[in-house]
Short mmCIF file of C-alpha atoms in Angstrom, two decimals:
data_model
loop_
_atom_site.label_atom_id
_atom_site.label_comp_id
_atom_site.label_asym_id
_atom_site.label_seq_id
_atom_site.Cartn_x
_atom_site.Cartn_y
_atom_site.Cartn_z
CA MET A 1135 3.44 0.86 -20.03
CA LEU A 1136 2.01 2.18 -23.45
CA LEU A 1137 3.45 1.60 -26.88
CA ASP A 1138 2.20 3.50 -30.18
CA LEU A 1139 2.64 0.91 -32.58
CA SER A 1140 0.84 3.28 -35.25
CA LYS A 1141 4.06 5.89 -35.44
CA LEU A 1142 6.10 2.76 -36.52
CA ARG A 1143 4.76 2.58 -40.24
CA GLY A 1144 6.79 0.42 -42.13
CA GLN A 1145 8.65 -0.99 -38.96
CA ARG A 1146 5.20 -2.39 -37.88
CA GLU A 1147 5.53 -5.83 -39.45
CA HIS A 1148 9.16 -6.17 -38.15
CA PHE A 1149 8.18 -5.08 -34.56
CA GLU A 1150 5.68 -7.14 -34.27
CA ARG A 1151 7.97 -10.10 -35.39
CA THR A 1152 10.73 -9.25 -33.27
CA PHE A 1153 9.52 -7.46 -30.39
CA GLN A 1154 9.14 -9.91 -27.10
CA PRO A 1155 6.81 -8.71 -23.96
CA PRO A 1156 9.41 -7.94 -20.59
CA GLN A 1157 9.34 -11.28 -18.68
CA PHE A 1158 8.78 -9.86 -15.21
CA ASP A 1159 6.02 -9.01 -12.77
CA PRO A 1160 4.24 -6.21 -13.82
CA GLN A 1161 2.90 -5.65 -10.35
CA ALA A 1162 6.17 -5.52 -8.62
CA PHE A 1163 7.68 -3.79 -11.89
CA ALA A 1164 4.79 -1.09 -11.05
CA SER A 1165 5.12 -0.56 -7.37
CA LEU A 1166 8.68 -0.03 -8.15
CA THR A 1167 8.51 2.37 -10.84
CA ALA A 1168 5.79 4.41 -8.39
CA ALA A 1169 8.59 4.39 -5.45
CA ASP A 1170 11.18 5.37 -7.70
CA PHE A 1171 9.29 8.37 -9.26
CA SER A 1172 8.43 9.40 -5.98
CA ALA A 1173 11.67 9.07 -4.18
CA ASN A 1174 12.99 11.39 -6.88
CA ASP A 1175 10.58 13.83 -6.60
CA GLN A 1176 11.37 14.32 -3.05
CA LEU A 1177 15.15 14.78 -3.95
CA ALA A 1178 13.85 17.28 -6.74
CA LYS A 1179 12.08 19.25 -3.97
CA MET A 1180 15.47 19.00 -1.50
CA ILE A 1181 17.78 20.55 -4.59
CA GLY A 1182 15.38 23.59 -4.68
CA GLU A 1183 13.13 21.79 -7.93
CA HIS A 1184 9.43 21.68 -8.06
CA GLU A 1185 10.28 18.08 -9.89
CA PHE A 1186 11.73 15.76 -12.09
CA SER A 1187 9.19 15.19 -14.89
CA SER A 1188 11.43 12.29 -16.37
CA LEU A 1189 14.13 10.06 -15.26
CA PHE A 1190 16.27 7.98 -17.15
CA HIS A 1191 18.23 4.58 -15.90
CA GLN A 1192 21.15 3.14 -18.02
CA GLY A 1193 21.58 -0.12 -17.65
CA GLU A 1194 24.58 -2.36 -19.95
CA LYS A 1195 21.77 -3.58 -22.33
CA GLU A 1196 18.53 -2.40 -21.38
CA SER A 1197 17.66 1.25 -20.04
CA MET A 1198 14.20 2.93 -19.13
CA TYR A 1199 13.47 6.30 -19.61
CA LEU A 1200 10.52 7.19 -17.26
CA ALA A 1201 7.83 10.05 -17.61
CA ASP A 1202 5.33 11.82 -15.67
CA ILE A 1203 1.58 12.10 -17.06
CA ALA A 1204 -0.94 14.28 -15.30
CA HIS A 1205 0.54 13.68 -11.95
CA ARG A 1206 -1.57 10.37 -11.56
CA VAL A 1207 0.34 8.00 -14.82
CA ILE A 1208 4.14 7.17 -15.30
CA LEU A 1209 4.94 6.00 -18.69
CA VAL A 1210 7.97 3.86 -19.10
CA ALA A 1211 9.55 3.32 -22.35
CA LEU A 1212 11.99 0.22 -22.10
CA PHE A 1213 14.78 0.28 -24.74
CA ASP A 1214 17.89 -0.72 -25.75
CA SER A 1215 21.15 -0.45 -27.98
CA ARG A 1216 19.11 -0.64 -31.01
CA THR A 1217 17.62 3.41 -30.30
CA THR A 1218 19.70 6.26 -28.37
CA LEU A 1219 18.45 8.12 -25.41
CA GLY A 1220 17.84 11.21 -27.56
CA MET A 1221 15.36 9.58 -30.02
CA VAL A 1222 13.38 7.85 -27.09
CA ARG A 1223 13.30 11.35 -25.09
CA LEU A 1224 12.15 12.65 -28.65
CA LYS A 1225 8.97 10.31 -29.01
CA VAL A 1226 8.48 10.46 -25.25
CA LYS A 1227 7.99 14.14 -25.43
CA VAL A 1228 5.11 13.95 -28.06
CA THR A 1229 3.43 11.15 -26.61
CA VAL A 1230 3.64 12.38 -23.30
CA GLU A 1231 1.74 15.64 -24.55
CA GLU A 1232 -0.98 14.04 -26.34
CA LEU A 1233 -1.45 11.42 -22.99
CA THR A 1234 -1.64 14.30 -20.84
CA LYS A 1235 -4.61 15.77 -22.45
CA LEU A 1236 -5.97 12.73 -22.39
CA PHE A 1237 -5.66 11.78 -18.95
CA GLU A 1238 -6.72 15.33 -17.76
CA ALA A 1239 -10.11 14.98 -19.61
CA MET A 1240 -10.45 12.05 -18.49
CA PHE A 1241 -9.67 12.68 -14.58
CA THR A 1242 -11.88 15.61 -14.87
CA ARG A 1243 -15.44 13.78 -15.95
CA PRO A 1244 -17.57 14.26 -12.96
CA GLU A 1245 -18.17 10.12 -12.62
CA THR A 1246 -14.92 9.43 -12.32
CA GLY A 1247 -14.74 10.60 -8.78
CA ALA A 1248 -14.76 8.18 -5.79
CA PRO A 1249 -17.44 5.73 -7.08
CA LYS A 1250 -19.12 3.74 -4.17
CA LEU A 1251 -19.59 -0.30 -4.11
CA GLU A 1252 -22.49 -1.94 -3.28
CA GLY A 1253 -23.01 -4.34 -0.52
CA PHE A 1254 -19.45 -4.36 0.71
CA ASP A 1255 -20.43 -2.81 4.04
CA SER A 1256 -22.90 -6.01 4.42
CA GLN A 1257 -22.70 -9.04 6.54
CA GLU A 1258 -22.49 -11.21 2.76
CA ALA A 1259 -19.43 -9.14 2.04
CA GLU A 1260 -17.90 -10.50 5.55
CA ASP A 1261 -18.87 -13.83 5.24
CA GLU A 1262 -16.91 -14.25 1.83
CA ILE A 1263 -14.02 -12.41 3.23
CA ASP A 1264 -14.38 -15.30 6.10
CA LYS A 1265 -14.56 -17.85 3.36
CA LEU A 1266 -11.49 -16.60 1.30
CA PHE A 1267 -9.28 -16.97 4.89
CA GLY A 1268 -10.60 -20.04 5.23
CA ASP A 1269 -13.21 -19.97 7.71
CA MET B 493 -6.63 5.43 -2.92
CA SER B 494 -8.14 2.24 -4.03
CA MET B 495 -8.53 1.56 -7.66
CA ILE B 496 -11.68 0.34 -8.89
CA ASN B 497 -12.06 -1.05 -12.41
CA TYR B 498 -15.70 -1.54 -13.03
CA ALA B 499 -15.08 -2.83 -16.49
CA SER B 500 -12.49 -5.64 -15.35
CA ARG B 501 -14.35 -5.92 -11.66
CA GLU B 502 -11.20 -5.42 -10.14
CA ILE B 503 -10.24 -3.51 -6.86
CA ASN B 504 -6.79 -2.82 -5.71
CA CYS B 505 -6.47 -1.70 -2.20
CA LYS B 506 -2.98 -0.32 -0.30
CA LEU B 507 -2.21 -2.01 2.95
CA VAL B 508 0.72 -0.79 4.95
CA TYR B 509 2.47 -2.32 7.99
CA TYR B 510 3.91 0.08 9.83
CA GLY B 511 5.75 0.01 13.29
CA PRO B 512 9.01 0.21 15.09
CA GLY B 513 12.29 -0.93 13.45
CA LEU B 514 12.45 -5.26 14.26
CA GLY B 515 9.22 -5.24 15.38
CA GLY B 516 7.82 -8.15 12.71
CA LYS B 517 6.61 -6.19 10.01
CA THR B 518 8.26 -7.91 7.22
CA THR B 519 7.42 -11.16 9.00
CA ASN B 520 4.59 -10.46 8.89
CA LEU B 521 4.62 -10.23 4.89
CA GLU B 522 6.91 -13.28 4.74
CA HIS B 523 4.64 -15.20 6.63
CA VAL B 524 1.81 -14.33 4.20
CA PHE B 525 4.30 -14.75 1.08
CA GLY B 526 4.98 -18.19 2.55
CA LYS B 527 1.27 -19.42 2.89
CA VAL B 528 -0.81 -17.90 0.01
CA ASN B 529 -1.32 -20.24 -3.12
CA PRO B 530 1.45 -18.90 -5.23
CA ALA B 531 -1.01 -18.58 -8.05
CA ALA B 532 -2.66 -16.11 -5.73
CA ARG B 533 0.16 -13.79 -4.90
CA GLY B 534 3.01 -12.06 -6.63
CA LYS B 535 6.95 -11.92 -5.65
CA LEU B 536 7.92 -10.58 -2.55
CA ILE B 537 10.15 -7.24 -3.19
CA SER B 538 12.51 -6.08 -0.72
CA PRO B 539 14.67 -3.64 -1.72
CA ALA B 540 17.03 -4.95 0.93
CA THR B 541 20.27 -3.56 2.78
CA GLU B 542 23.28 -5.82 3.65
CA THR B 543 21.86 -6.39 6.98
CA GLU B 544 18.59 -7.79 6.42
CA ARG B 545 16.69 -4.51 7.80
CA THR B 546 14.14 -2.76 5.38
CA LEU B 547 15.47 0.02 3.29
CA PHE B 548 12.72 1.26 1.36
CA PHE B 549 9.91 -0.85 1.78
CA ASP B 550 8.48 -4.74 1.38
CA PHE B 551 5.95 -5.11 -1.33
CA LEU B 552 3.22 -8.21 -2.00
CA PRO B 553 0.76 -8.11 -4.29
CA VAL B 554 -2.28 -10.96 -3.27
CA ASP B 555 -5.21 -11.59 -4.42
CA LEU B 556 -7.60 -12.13 -1.98
CA GLY B 557 -10.23 -13.47 -4.68
CA THR B 558 -13.98 -12.34 -4.91
CA VAL B 559 -15.78 -10.13 -3.02
CA ARG B 560 -19.58 -9.18 -4.00
CA GLY B 561 -18.67 -10.18 -7.90
CA PHE B 562 -15.15 -8.07 -7.60
CA LYS B 563 -11.62 -9.78 -7.94
CA THR B 564 -9.80 -8.13 -5.20
CA ARG B 565 -6.09 -7.68 -5.14
CA PHE B 566 -4.22 -6.30 -1.82
CA HIS B 567 -1.08 -4.60 -2.05
CA LEU B 568 0.96 -5.15 1.22
CA TYR B 569 3.76 -2.54 1.94
CA THR B 570 5.77 -2.35 4.91
CA VAL B 571 7.75 0.93 5.88
CA PRO B 572 11.33 0.88 7.16
CA GLY B 573 11.15 1.22 10.85
CA GLN B 574 14.73 2.60 11.98
CA VAL B 575 13.79 6.22 12.88
CA TYR B 576 16.24 7.79 10.16
CA TYR B 577 14.29 6.63 7.45
CA ASN B 578 11.49 8.70 7.85
CA ALA B 579 10.98 10.04 4.73
CA SER B 580 11.08 6.89 3.09
CA ARG B 581 8.22 5.95 5.42
CA LYS B 582 6.05 9.03 4.45
CA LEU B 583 6.21 7.96 0.82
CA ILE B 584 4.89 4.56 1.27
CA LEU B 585 1.69 6.20 3.48
CA LYS B 586 0.41 8.38 0.09
CA GLY B 587 -3.00 7.05 -1.09
CA VAL B 588 -2.72 4.19 1.83
CA ASP B 589 -6.23 2.22 2.17
CA GLY B 590 -5.81 1.06 5.12
CA VAL B 591 -2.76 0.37 8.00
CA VAL B 592 -2.11 -2.33 10.13
CA PHE B 593 0.67 -1.13 12.94
CA VAL B 594 2.51 -3.83 14.31
CA ALA B 595 3.82 -3.15 17.96
CA ASP B 596 7.01 -5.01 19.60
CA SER B 597 5.50 -6.41 22.93
CA GLN B 598 8.33 -6.50 24.59
CA LEU B 599 8.90 -4.18 27.69
CA GLU B 600 11.83 -2.53 26.44
CA ARG B 601 10.45 -1.45 23.17
CA MET B 602 7.65 0.11 24.46
CA GLU B 603 9.08 3.65 24.27
CA ALA B 604 9.94 2.51 20.56
CA ASN B 605 6.28 1.94 19.72
CA ILE B 606 5.05 5.07 21.30
CA GLU B 607 7.42 6.96 19.13
CA SER B 608 6.19 4.98 15.75
CA MET B 609 2.79 5.64 16.51
CA GLN B 610 3.29 9.25 17.00
CA ASN B 611 5.18 9.34 13.89
CA LEU B 612 2.35 7.33 12.10
CA TYR B 613 -0.32 9.55 12.92
CA ASP B 614 2.16 12.91 11.78
CA ASN B 615 2.83 11.41 8.59
CA MET B 616 -0.60 10.74 8.18
CA ALA B 617 -1.65 14.29 9.07
CA GLU B 618 0.90 15.53 6.75
CA TYR B 619 -1.10 14.14 3.73
CA GLY B 620 -4.37 15.15 5.49
CA TYR B 621 -5.21 11.51 6.26
CA ASP B 622 -7.20 11.10 9.61
CA LEU B 623 -6.40 7.48 10.80
CA THR B 624 -9.16 7.54 13.07
CA LYS B 625 -11.57 7.60 10.25
CA MET B 626 -9.90 4.92 7.84
CA PRO B 627 -9.00 1.26 8.41
CA PHE B 628 -6.57 0.71 11.16
CA VAL B 629 -5.76 -2.15 13.33
CA ILE B 630 -3.03 -2.96 15.77
CA GLN B 631 -1.42 -6.09 16.04
CA TYR B 632 0.81 -6.67 19.17
CA ASN B 633 3.28 -9.23 18.20
CA LYS B 634 6.17 -11.09 19.75
CA ARG B 635 3.72 -12.79 22.34
CA ASP B 636 5.77 -15.42 22.78
CA LEU B 637 8.52 -13.39 24.35
CA PRO B 638 9.14 -13.70 28.02
CA ASN B 639 10.10 -9.84 28.55
CA ALA B 640 6.16 -9.31 26.57
CA ALA B 641 4.08 -6.50 28.05
CA PRO B 642 0.61 -7.36 29.33
CA VAL B 643 -1.74 -6.72 26.52
CA ARG B 644 -3.47 -4.28 28.76
CA ASP B 645 -0.68 -2.22 29.14
CA LEU B 646 -0.22 -2.00 25.61
CA GLN B 647 -3.67 -1.10 24.90
CA ALA B 648 -3.05 2.05 27.67
CA GLY B 649 -0.07 3.39 25.76
CA LEU B 650 -0.68 2.63 22.20
CA ASN B 651 -4.56 2.44 22.00
CA PRO B 652 -5.96 4.52 24.39
CA GLY B 653 -9.02 5.46 21.88
CA TRP B 654 -9.96 8.44 20.38
CA GLU B 655 -13.01 10.71 21.14
CA VAL B 656 -16.22 9.80 19.54
CA THR B 657 -18.35 13.13 19.37
CA GLU B 658 -20.72 12.08 16.48
CA LEU B 659 -24.08 11.34 18.63
CA SER B 660 -25.23 8.79 16.31
CA ARG B 661 -21.96 6.60 16.81
CA GLN B 662 -22.11 7.07 20.78
CA ARG B 663 -23.51 3.80 21.91
CA VAL B 664 -21.29 0.52 23.05
CA ALA B 665 -19.80 -1.62 20.21
CA PRO B 666 -18.57 -4.85 21.34
CA ASP B 667 -15.02 -5.89 19.97
CA PRO B 668 -15.96 -9.07 17.97
CA SER B 669 -12.63 -10.64 18.54
CA HIS B 670 -12.15 -10.18 22.61
CA ALA B 671 -15.33 -10.98 24.48
CA GLY B 672 -16.17 -8.40 27.05
CA GLU B 673 -14.03 -5.64 25.47
CA ASN B 674 -15.44 -2.86 23.37
CA LEU B 675 -14.40 -1.27 20.86
CA VAL B 676 -16.71 1.99 21.56
CA GLU B 677 -17.13 2.55 25.22
CA GLN B 678 -17.97 5.42 27.53
CA LEU B 679 -15.37 6.21 30.12
CA GLY B 680 -16.17 6.99 33.69
CA THR B 681 -15.60 10.88 33.10
CA GLY B 682 -18.74 10.50 30.21
CA GLU B 683 -16.43 10.73 27.40
CA TRP B 684 -16.77 7.96 24.35
CA VAL B 685 -13.92 6.57 23.14
CA GLU B 686 -13.34 4.39 20.10
CA HIS B 687 -10.12 1.89 20.15
CA ALA B 688 -8.59 0.38 16.96
CA PRO B 689 -9.16 -3.43 16.72
CA TYR B 690 -6.03 -5.25 18.11
CA PHE B 691 -4.58 -8.67 17.52
CA GLU B 692 -2.00 -10.67 19.66
CA ALA B 693 0.67 -12.25 17.17
CA VAL B 694 3.77 -14.33 16.79
CA ALA B 695 4.43 -13.48 13.07
CA VAL B 696 7.57 -16.04 13.15
CA THR B 697 5.20 -18.76 13.83
CA GLY B 698 2.79 -17.35 11.53
CA ASP B 699 0.06 -16.80 15.02
CA GLY B 700 -2.31 -13.67 14.33
CA VAL B 701 -1.29 -12.91 10.96
CA PHE B 702 -3.86 -13.72 9.12
CA GLU B 703 -6.50 -12.53 12.15
CA THR B 704 -4.81 -9.15 11.42
CA LEU B 705 -4.93 -9.33 7.74
CA ARG B 706 -8.55 -10.41 7.64
CA ALA B 707 -9.45 -7.21 10.06
CA VAL B 708 -8.13 -4.93 7.90
CA SER B 709 -8.85 -6.04 4.97
CA LYS B 710 -12.81 -6.49 5.68
CA LEU B 711 -12.63 -2.59 7.26
CA VAL B 712 -10.88 -1.77 3.63
CA LEU B 713 -13.74 -3.00 2.03
CA LYS B 714 -16.45 -1.93 4.01
CA SER B 715 -14.79 1.73 3.40
CA LEU B 716 -15.56 1.21 -0.06
CA ALA B 717 -19.07 1.02 0.29
#
């Protein structure tokens, strides 16, 4: 989840005073978000679309807007009734464009490709794993 | 696809428990969830149906601990075993680092086991993954039931072995978990074959659950080297 505080300008202090981080398990949230996006990707293909680049889920109090970034990252904007879907969509569109450039540049850096870890095929590594399992 | 963060020295890997419906995949995760220190695991997420069958997947993040100075976290997933949920099953395999096939040992489930194993190979192939070249273990579950098939028959049906063509790998590799058995061996026909490691289990009591997880965890971490 990404938040650009610099765009809030004068509202920044007010935002920092009133903002409360979500009280959920971030790993479970990320896993379900990825599954949600993947499932919708398949639905898109079933109706002849290449993809759904963004998704919107409306709740009674909280809503979420999800957008794909460089086919590798999902940006989730959580919002409530203090703003509108149109405003979120507008802000996210600009943010997605900026982040897409950033991530694409990052993913094409040669040193980011499949790094190898040293010592993970050693007997010491096996012993460490055995210890973690209580041996 | 494993995520390695060198800055924070963290590794995140994805493990998928695959197999026929009602074979015990969710039970495996429930046992892990119940036994692991709550501080080392997240919530068990199960988008469940009214009949308690897995609809999309179960998900459990587990911090294994520190290996070679890296904090290792495994994301355990199950797939829905029922035949008609193949689209969901395929989605969950995306980016997988290791697979556990949970077979139902009951004689009458042999056909369902074979169908599910074939489905696993097919779905992996559609992503361009080769199951014979990645961390893969088989668990024969429900060994306590009176109608459980002999392990020998399950091995013949589900784990007959795949051909080893690489000359450097054509040498006998004993199975560390089963004395007198081999993971790589030469058949009477002269052909060299490799079998996936297998484990017997009774997931409802927890027997064999952690042995299976440990084996696949080792293979996954080795594959990162």
